[in-house]
Coordinates of C-alpha atoms in Angstrom, one line a residue:
Chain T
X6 CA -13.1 18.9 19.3
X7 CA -15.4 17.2 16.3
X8 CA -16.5 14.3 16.9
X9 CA -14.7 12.9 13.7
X10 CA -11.8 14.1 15.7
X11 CA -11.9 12.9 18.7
X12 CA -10.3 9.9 19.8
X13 CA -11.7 6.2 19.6
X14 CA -10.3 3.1 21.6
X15 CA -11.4 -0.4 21.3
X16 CA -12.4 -2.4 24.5
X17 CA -13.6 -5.8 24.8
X18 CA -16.5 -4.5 27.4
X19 CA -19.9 -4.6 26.8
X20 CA -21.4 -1.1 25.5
X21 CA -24.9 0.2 26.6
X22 CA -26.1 3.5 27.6
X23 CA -24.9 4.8 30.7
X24 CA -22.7 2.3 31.1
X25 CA -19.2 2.7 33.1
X26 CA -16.0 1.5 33.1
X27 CA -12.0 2.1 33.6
X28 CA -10.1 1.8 30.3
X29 CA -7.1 -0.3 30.3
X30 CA -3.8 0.6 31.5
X31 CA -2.8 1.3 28.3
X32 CA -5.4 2.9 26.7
X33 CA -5.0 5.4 29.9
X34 CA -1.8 6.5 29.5
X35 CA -2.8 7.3 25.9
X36 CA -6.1 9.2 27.0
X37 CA -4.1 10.8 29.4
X38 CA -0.2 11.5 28.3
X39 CA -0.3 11.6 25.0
X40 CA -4.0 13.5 24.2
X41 CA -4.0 15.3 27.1
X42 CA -7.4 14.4 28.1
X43 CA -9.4 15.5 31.0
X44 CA -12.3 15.3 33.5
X45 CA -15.3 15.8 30.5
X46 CA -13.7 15.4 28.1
X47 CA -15.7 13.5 24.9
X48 CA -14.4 10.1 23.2
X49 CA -15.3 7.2 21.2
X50 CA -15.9 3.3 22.2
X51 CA -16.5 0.6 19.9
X52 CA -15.8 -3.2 20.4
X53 CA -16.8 -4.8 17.2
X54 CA -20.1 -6.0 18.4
X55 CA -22.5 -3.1 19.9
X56 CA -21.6 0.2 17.1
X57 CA -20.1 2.9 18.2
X58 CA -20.4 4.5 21.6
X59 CA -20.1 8.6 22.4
X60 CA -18.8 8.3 25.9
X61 CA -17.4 11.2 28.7
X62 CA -14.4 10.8 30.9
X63 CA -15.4 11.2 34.7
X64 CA -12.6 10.3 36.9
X65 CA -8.8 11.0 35.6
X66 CA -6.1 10.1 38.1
X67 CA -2.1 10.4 37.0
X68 CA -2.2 6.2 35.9
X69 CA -6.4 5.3 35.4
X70 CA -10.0 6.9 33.7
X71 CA -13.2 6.2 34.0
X72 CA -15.8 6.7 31.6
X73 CA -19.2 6.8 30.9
X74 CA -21.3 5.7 27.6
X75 CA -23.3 8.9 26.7
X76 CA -25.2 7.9 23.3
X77 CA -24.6 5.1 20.6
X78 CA -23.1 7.5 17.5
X79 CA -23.2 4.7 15.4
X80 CA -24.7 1.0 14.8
X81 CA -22.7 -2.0 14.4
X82 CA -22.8 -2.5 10.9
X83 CA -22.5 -5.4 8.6
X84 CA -18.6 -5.4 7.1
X85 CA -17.0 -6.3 3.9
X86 CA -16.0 -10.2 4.5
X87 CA -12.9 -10.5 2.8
X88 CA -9.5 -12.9 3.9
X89 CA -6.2 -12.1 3.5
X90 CA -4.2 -15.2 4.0
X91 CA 0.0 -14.1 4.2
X92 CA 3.3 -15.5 4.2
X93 CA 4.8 -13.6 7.3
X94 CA 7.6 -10.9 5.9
X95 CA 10.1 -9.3 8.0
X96 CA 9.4 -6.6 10.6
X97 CA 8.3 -3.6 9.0
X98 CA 6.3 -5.3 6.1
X99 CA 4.7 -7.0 8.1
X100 CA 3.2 -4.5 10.1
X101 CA 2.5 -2.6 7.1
X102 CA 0.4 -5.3 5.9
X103 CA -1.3 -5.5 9.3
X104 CA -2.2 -1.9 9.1
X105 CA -2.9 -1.5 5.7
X106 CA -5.3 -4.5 5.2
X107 CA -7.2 -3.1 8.8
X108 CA -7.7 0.3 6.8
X109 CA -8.7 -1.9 3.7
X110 CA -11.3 -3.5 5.8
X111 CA -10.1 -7.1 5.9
X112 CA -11.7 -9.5 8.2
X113 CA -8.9 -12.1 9.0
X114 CA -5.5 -11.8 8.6
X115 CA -4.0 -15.8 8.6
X116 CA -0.1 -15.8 8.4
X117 CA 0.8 -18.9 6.7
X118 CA 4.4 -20.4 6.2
X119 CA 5.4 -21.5 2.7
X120 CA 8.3 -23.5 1.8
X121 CA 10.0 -20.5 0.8
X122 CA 8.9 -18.3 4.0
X123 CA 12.1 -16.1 5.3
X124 CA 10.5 -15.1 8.2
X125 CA 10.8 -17.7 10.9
X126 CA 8.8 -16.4 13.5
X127 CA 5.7 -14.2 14.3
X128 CA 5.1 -11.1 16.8
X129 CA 1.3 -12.3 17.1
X130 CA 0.6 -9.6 19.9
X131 CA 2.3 -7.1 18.1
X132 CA 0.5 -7.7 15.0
X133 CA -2.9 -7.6 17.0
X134 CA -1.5 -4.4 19.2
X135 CA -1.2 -2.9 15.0
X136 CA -4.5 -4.0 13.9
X137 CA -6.7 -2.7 16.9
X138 CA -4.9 0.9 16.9
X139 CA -5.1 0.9 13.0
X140 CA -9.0 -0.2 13.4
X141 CA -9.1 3.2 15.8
X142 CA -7.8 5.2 13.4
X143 CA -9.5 4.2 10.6
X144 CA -13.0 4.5 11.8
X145 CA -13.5 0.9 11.3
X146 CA -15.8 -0.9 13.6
X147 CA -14.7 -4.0 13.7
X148 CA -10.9 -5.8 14.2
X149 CA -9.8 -8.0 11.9
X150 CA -9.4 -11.7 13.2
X151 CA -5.9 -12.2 13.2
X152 CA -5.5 -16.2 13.5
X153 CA -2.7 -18.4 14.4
X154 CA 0.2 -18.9 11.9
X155 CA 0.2 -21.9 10.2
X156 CA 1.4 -24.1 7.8
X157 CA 0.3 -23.7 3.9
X158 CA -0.7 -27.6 3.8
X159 CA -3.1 -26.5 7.1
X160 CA -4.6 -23.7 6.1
X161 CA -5.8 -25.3 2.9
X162 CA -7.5 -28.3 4.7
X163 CA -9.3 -25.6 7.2
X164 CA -10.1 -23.3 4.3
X165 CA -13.9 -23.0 3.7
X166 CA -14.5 -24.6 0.6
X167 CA -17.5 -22.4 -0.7
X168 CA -14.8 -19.1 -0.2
X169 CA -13.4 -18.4 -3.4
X170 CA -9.4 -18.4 -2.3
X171 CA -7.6 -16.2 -5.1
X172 CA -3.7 -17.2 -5.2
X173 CA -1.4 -13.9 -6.2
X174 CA 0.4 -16.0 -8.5
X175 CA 3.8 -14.0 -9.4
X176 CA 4.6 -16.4 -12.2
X177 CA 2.1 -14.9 -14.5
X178 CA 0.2 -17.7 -14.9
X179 CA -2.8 -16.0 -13.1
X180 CA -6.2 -14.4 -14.4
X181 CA -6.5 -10.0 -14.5
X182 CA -7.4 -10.0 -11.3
X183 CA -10.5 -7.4 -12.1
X184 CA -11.2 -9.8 -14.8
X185 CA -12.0 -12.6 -12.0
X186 CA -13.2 -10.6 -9.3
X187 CA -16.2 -9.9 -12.0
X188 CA -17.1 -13.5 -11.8
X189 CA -17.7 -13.9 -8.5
X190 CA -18.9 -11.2 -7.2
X191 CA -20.7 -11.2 -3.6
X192 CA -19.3 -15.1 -3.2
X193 CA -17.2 -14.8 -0.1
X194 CA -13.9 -14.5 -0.8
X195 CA -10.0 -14.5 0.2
X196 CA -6.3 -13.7 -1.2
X197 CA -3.4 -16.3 -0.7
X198 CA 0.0 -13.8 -0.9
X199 CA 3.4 -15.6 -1.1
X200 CA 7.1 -14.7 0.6
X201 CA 9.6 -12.7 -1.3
X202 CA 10.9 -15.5 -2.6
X203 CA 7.4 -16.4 -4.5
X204 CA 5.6 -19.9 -4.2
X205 CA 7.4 -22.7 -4.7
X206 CA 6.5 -24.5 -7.8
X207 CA 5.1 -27.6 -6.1
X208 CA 3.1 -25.2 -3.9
X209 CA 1.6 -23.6 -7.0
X210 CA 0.6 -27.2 -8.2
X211 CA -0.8 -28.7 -5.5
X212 CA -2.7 -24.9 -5.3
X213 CA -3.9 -25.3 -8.7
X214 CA -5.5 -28.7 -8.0
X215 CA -8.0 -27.0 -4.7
X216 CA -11.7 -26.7 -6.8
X217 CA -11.7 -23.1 -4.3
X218 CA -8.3 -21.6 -5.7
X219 CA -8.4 -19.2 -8.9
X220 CA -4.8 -17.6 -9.6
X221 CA -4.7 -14.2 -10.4
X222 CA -2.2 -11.5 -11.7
X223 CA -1.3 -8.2 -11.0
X224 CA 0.3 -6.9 -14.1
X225 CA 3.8 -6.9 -15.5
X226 CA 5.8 -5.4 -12.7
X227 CA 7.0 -7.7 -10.1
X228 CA 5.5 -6.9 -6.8
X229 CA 6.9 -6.9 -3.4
X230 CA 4.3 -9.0 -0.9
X231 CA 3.5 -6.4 0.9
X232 CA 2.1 -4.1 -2.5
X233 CA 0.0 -7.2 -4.0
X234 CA -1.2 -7.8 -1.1
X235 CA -2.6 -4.6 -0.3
X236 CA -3.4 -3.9 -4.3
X237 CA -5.7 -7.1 -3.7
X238 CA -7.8 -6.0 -1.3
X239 CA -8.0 -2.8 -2.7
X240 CA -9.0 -4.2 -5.9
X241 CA -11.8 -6.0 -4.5
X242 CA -13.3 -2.8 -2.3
X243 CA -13.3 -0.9 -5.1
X244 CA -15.4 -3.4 -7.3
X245 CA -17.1 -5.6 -5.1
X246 CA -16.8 -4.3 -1.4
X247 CA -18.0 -1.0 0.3
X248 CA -16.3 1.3 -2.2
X249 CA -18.8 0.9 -4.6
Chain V
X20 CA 22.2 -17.0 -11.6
X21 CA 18.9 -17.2 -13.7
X22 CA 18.3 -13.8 -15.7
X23 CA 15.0 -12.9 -13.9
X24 CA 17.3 -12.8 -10.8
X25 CA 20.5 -10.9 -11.9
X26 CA 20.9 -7.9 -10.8
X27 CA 19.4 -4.6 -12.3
X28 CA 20.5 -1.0 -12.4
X29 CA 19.4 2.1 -14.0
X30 CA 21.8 4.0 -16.1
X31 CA 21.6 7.6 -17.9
X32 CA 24.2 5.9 -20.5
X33 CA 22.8 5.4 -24.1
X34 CA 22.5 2.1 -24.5
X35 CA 23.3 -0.2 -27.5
X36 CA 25.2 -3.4 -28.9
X37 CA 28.4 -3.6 -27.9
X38 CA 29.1 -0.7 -25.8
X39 CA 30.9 -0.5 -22.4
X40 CA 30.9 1.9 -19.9
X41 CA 32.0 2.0 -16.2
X42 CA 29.1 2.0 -13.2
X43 CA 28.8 4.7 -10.9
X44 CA 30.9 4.6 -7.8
X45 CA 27.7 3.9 -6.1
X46 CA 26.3 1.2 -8.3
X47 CA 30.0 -0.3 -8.1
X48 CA 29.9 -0.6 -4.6
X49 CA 26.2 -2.5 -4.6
X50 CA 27.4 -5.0 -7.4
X51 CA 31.1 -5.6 -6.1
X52 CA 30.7 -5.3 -2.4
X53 CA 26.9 -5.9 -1.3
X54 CA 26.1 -8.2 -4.4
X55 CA 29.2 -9.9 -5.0
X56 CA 29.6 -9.7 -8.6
X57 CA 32.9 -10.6 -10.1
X58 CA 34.5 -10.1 -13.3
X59 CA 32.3 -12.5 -16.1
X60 CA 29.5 -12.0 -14.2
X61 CA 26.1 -10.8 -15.8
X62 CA 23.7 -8.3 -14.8
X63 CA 21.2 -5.9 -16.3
X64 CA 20.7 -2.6 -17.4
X65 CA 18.1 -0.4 -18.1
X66 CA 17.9 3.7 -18.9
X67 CA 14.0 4.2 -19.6
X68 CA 14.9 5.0 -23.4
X69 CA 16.7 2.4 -24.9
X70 CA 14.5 -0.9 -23.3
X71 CA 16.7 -3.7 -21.1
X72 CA 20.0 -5.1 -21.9
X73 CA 22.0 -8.1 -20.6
X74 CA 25.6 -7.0 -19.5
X75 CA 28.5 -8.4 -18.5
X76 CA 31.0 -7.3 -16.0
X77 CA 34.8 -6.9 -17.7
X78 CA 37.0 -5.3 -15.2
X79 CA 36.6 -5.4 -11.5
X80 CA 38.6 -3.0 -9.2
X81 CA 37.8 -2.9 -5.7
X82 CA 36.3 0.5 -6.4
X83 CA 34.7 0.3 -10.0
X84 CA 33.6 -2.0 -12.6
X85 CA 32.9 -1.8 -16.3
X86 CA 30.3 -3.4 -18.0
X87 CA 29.8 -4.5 -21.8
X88 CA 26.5 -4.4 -23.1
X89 CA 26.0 -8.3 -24.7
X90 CA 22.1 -8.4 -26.0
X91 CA 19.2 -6.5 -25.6
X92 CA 16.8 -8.2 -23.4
X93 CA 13.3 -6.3 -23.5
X94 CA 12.5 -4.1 -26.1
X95 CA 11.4 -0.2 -25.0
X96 CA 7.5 -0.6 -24.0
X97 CA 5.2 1.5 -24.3
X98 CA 4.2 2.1 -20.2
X99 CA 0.8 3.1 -18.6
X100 CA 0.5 6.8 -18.2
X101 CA -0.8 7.5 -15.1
X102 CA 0.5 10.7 -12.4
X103 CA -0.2 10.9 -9.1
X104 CA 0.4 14.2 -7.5
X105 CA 0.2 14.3 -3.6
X106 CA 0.9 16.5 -0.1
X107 CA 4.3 15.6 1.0
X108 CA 4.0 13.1 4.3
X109 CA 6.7 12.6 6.6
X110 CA 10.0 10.5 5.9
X111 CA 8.8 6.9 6.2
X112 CA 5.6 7.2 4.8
X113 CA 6.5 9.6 1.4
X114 CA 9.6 6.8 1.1
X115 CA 6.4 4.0 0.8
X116 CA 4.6 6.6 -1.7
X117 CA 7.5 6.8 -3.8
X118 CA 8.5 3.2 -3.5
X119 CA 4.8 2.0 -3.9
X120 CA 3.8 4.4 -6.7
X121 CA 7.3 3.0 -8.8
X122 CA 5.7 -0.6 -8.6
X123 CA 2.6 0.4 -9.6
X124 CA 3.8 2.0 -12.3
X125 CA 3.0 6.0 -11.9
X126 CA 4.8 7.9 -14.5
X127 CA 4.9 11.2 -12.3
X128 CA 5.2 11.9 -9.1
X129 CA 4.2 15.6 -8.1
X130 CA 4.5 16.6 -4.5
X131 CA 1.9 19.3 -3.7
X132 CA 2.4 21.6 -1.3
X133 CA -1.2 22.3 0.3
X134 CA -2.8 24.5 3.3
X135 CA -2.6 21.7 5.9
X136 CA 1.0 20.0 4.9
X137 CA 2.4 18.9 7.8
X138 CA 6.1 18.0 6.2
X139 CA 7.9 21.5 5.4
X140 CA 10.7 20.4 3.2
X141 CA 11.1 17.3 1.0
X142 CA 14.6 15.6 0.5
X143 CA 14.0 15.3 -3.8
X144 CA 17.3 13.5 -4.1
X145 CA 16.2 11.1 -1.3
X146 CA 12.8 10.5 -3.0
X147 CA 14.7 9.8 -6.3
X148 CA 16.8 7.2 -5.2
X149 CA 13.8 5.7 -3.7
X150 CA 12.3 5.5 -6.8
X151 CA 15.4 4.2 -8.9
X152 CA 15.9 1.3 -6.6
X153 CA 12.3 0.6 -6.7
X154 CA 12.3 0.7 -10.3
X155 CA 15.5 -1.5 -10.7
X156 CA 13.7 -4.3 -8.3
X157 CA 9.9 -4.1 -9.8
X158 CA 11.5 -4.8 -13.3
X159 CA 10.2 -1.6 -14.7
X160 CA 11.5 -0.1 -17.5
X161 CA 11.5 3.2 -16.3
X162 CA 11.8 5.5 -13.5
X163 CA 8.5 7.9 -12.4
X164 CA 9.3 11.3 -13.3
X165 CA 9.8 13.0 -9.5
X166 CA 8.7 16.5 -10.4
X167 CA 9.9 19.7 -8.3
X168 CA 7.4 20.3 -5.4
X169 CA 5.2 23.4 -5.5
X170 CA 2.0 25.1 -4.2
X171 CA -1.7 23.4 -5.2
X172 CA -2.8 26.4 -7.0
X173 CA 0.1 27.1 -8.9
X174 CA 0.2 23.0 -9.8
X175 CA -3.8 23.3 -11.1
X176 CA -2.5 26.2 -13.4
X177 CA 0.1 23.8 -14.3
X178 CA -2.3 20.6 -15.0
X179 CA -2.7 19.7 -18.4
X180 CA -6.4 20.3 -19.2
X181 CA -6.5 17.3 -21.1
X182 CA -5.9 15.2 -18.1
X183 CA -8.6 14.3 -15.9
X184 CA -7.4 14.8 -12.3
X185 CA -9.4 12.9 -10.0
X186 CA -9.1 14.1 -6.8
X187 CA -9.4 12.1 -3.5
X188 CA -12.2 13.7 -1.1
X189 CA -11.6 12.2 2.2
X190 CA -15.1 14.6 3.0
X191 CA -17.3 11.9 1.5
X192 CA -18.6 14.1 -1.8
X193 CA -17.3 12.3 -4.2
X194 CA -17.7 9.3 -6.5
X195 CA -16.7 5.8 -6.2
X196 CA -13.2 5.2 -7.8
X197 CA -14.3 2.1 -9.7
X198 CA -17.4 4.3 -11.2
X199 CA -15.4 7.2 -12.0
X200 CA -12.5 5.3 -13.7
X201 CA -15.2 3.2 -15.7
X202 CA -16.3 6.6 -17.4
X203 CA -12.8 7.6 -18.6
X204 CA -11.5 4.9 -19.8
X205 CA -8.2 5.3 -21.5
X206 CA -8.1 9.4 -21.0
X207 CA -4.5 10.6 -19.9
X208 CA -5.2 11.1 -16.1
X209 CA -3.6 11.8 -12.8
X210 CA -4.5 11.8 -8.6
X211 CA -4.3 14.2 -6.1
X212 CA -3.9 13.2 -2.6
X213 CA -4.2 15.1 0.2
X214 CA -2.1 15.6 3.3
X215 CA -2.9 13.7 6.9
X216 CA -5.1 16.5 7.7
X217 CA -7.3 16.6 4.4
X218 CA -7.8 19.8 2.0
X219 CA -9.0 22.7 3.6
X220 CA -12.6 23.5 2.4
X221 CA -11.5 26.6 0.3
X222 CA -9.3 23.8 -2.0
X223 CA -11.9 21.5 -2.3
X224 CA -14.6 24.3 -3.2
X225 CA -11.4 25.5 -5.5
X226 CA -10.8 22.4 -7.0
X227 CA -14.4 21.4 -7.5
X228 CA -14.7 24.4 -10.2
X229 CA -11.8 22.9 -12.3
X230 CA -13.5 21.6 -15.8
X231 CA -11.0 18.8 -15.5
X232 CA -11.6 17.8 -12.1
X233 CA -13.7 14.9 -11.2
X234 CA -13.8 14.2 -7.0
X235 CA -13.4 10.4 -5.9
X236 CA -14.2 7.9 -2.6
X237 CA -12.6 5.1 -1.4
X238 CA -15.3 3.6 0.6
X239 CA -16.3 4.7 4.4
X240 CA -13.0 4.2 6.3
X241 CA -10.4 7.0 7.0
X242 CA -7.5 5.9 5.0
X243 CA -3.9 7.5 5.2
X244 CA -2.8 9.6 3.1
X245 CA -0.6 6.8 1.8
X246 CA -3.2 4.6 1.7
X247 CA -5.3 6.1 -0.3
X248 CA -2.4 7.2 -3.0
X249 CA -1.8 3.6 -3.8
X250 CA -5.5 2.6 -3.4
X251 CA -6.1 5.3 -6.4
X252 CA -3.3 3.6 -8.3
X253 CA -4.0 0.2 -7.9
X254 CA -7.5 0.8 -8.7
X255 CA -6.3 2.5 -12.2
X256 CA -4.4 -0.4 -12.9
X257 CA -6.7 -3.0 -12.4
X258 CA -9.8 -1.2 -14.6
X259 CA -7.8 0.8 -17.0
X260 CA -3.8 0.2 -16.7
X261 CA -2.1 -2.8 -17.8
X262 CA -3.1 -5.3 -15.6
X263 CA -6.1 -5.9 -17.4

């Protein structure tokens, strides 16, 4: 097995070399079940702080592993920092925004209800349980911080006011968004993403008056939340994150 | 009902002033039984030739309707031109491809059969109906053009060599997307995405002799397969498509 190919978990434990510990429950019954691994057999640690570990399973009983840090394969390094603040969709989406924006390298995911949210509640464990395997997957070293939800009016009061907070504006009224990415280039940054049912026009206002809020466009084809949500972070990797 | 919210349906029907023709038993059931349009009511119609008309429904059965074409609402635009040809995925995740690409406005979609294709058949009708509902909701004036699947090599003798095909090299060789787009500018072009698995080295070495073949990054995460199709598309968009 490549190293590329082998699996990688998350843990909250410290990493150093030589270091041992039992992976969670979870994370066992996946090591052990469903990839089948074994006594010596090689995987990967990482847990957002110390890089990325190369580490050996020792002891494998039916329900528990042990392992052991072998060598660091990779430093932590320092991550795009870019915000995705969401209005929560339904099931699916929602995950699919969890997932997608982990592979796209976000570093918090806020869900925020809007007047015209439709979804009433919020799986935060299961959105977390998304991010962290979507992190493994993706190579990523870090998980996203996924924060409590809260309400719009809340989130702009605890919103940073030197991080640029670009508002997907569906109603057109919004600047190309490569067009404004280009003016602010390494300023830290966020995306504001509305419900299916689009901001409500007094939201929009009371948005437009924020000296940190630019609204941005994405074209002539309506969106669903999901897609402009994840067309904004990919917009921003490509010209001012880590896919340059 | 304001127009932006009326219904909208794709129809192979020639469209003009004044005409009427009955919906198809499937369309009747969506507007009579899951929309609830009645008799007066207005909806819209669009057939990718003829631009978008406002319609109004004359005769209601409980199994069809017939519509009468009142005004012509958008003329025919000309669209981006922009193809994306990729290894078929399993069902959930080639249904967000097809859905995805629609709203960001791919003109064709190619599914590529390649060495390490995991999903052995594709359901084509199942794909288009994906894409006409996607087009119908994303107010596009247009439906992708879903082409018949077939083998990498036979869809490279295919290619048009007037197209730049950037191809999407989950190995790390190849340029970043925002670099590569920037030197094409408004060149017909197209993307080819890989399966879950990646190309096997003998494509990639194949590909990379193709005069029109230019081999792109999306930054140092692993991205799905998915992923990275609507990365590549949204990135297109945002530097050379139409939401500029």
């Amino acid at each position: 097995m490549s190293d590329r190919r082998s699996i990688r978990l998350f843990t909250e434990h410290d990493l150093d070399l030589g270091l041992s510990f039992a992976l969670s429950e979870a994370q066992a019954h996946y090591a052990i079940h469903v990839m089948r691994l074994r006594a010596g057999d090689a995987l990967r640690i990482f847990n957002g702080r110390h890089g990325e570990w190369s580490a050996q399973l020792e002891v494998v009983t039916k329900k528990s592993c042990q392992l052991r840090l072998t060598a660091q394969s990779r430093p932590q390094p320092v991550e795009p920092d870019v915000w995705l603040a969401f209005a929560p969709l339904k099931r699916v989406r929602i995950d699919l925004v969890a997932e997608k924006a982990t592979e796209l390298g976000a570093s918090v995911l806020w869900p925020v209800f809007t007047q015209h949210t439709n979804a009433e509640r919020i799986n935060l464990d299961r959105l977390r349980a998304t991010v962290m395997e979507a992190a493994e997957q993706c190579d990523r070293l870090t998980l996203p911080d996924v924060r409590e939800p809260r309400a719009l009016a809340d989130v702009m009061t605890q919103w940073p006011h030197d991080r640029r907070l670009f508002v997907l504006d569906e109603t057109g009224g919004g600047q190309p968004i490569a067009a404004a990415l280009s003016k602010v280039a390494s300023q830290p940054c966020g995306f504001l993403v509305g419900p299916e049912g689009g901001f409500a026009q007094s939201e929009l206002d009371r948005l437009a008056q924020l000296p940190f809020v630019t609204r941005i466009g994405l074209g002539p084809r309506i969106l669903r939340a999901e897609t402009a949500a994840l067309a904004a972070l990919v917009t921003w990797q490509s010209l001012v994150g880590d896919w340059r």
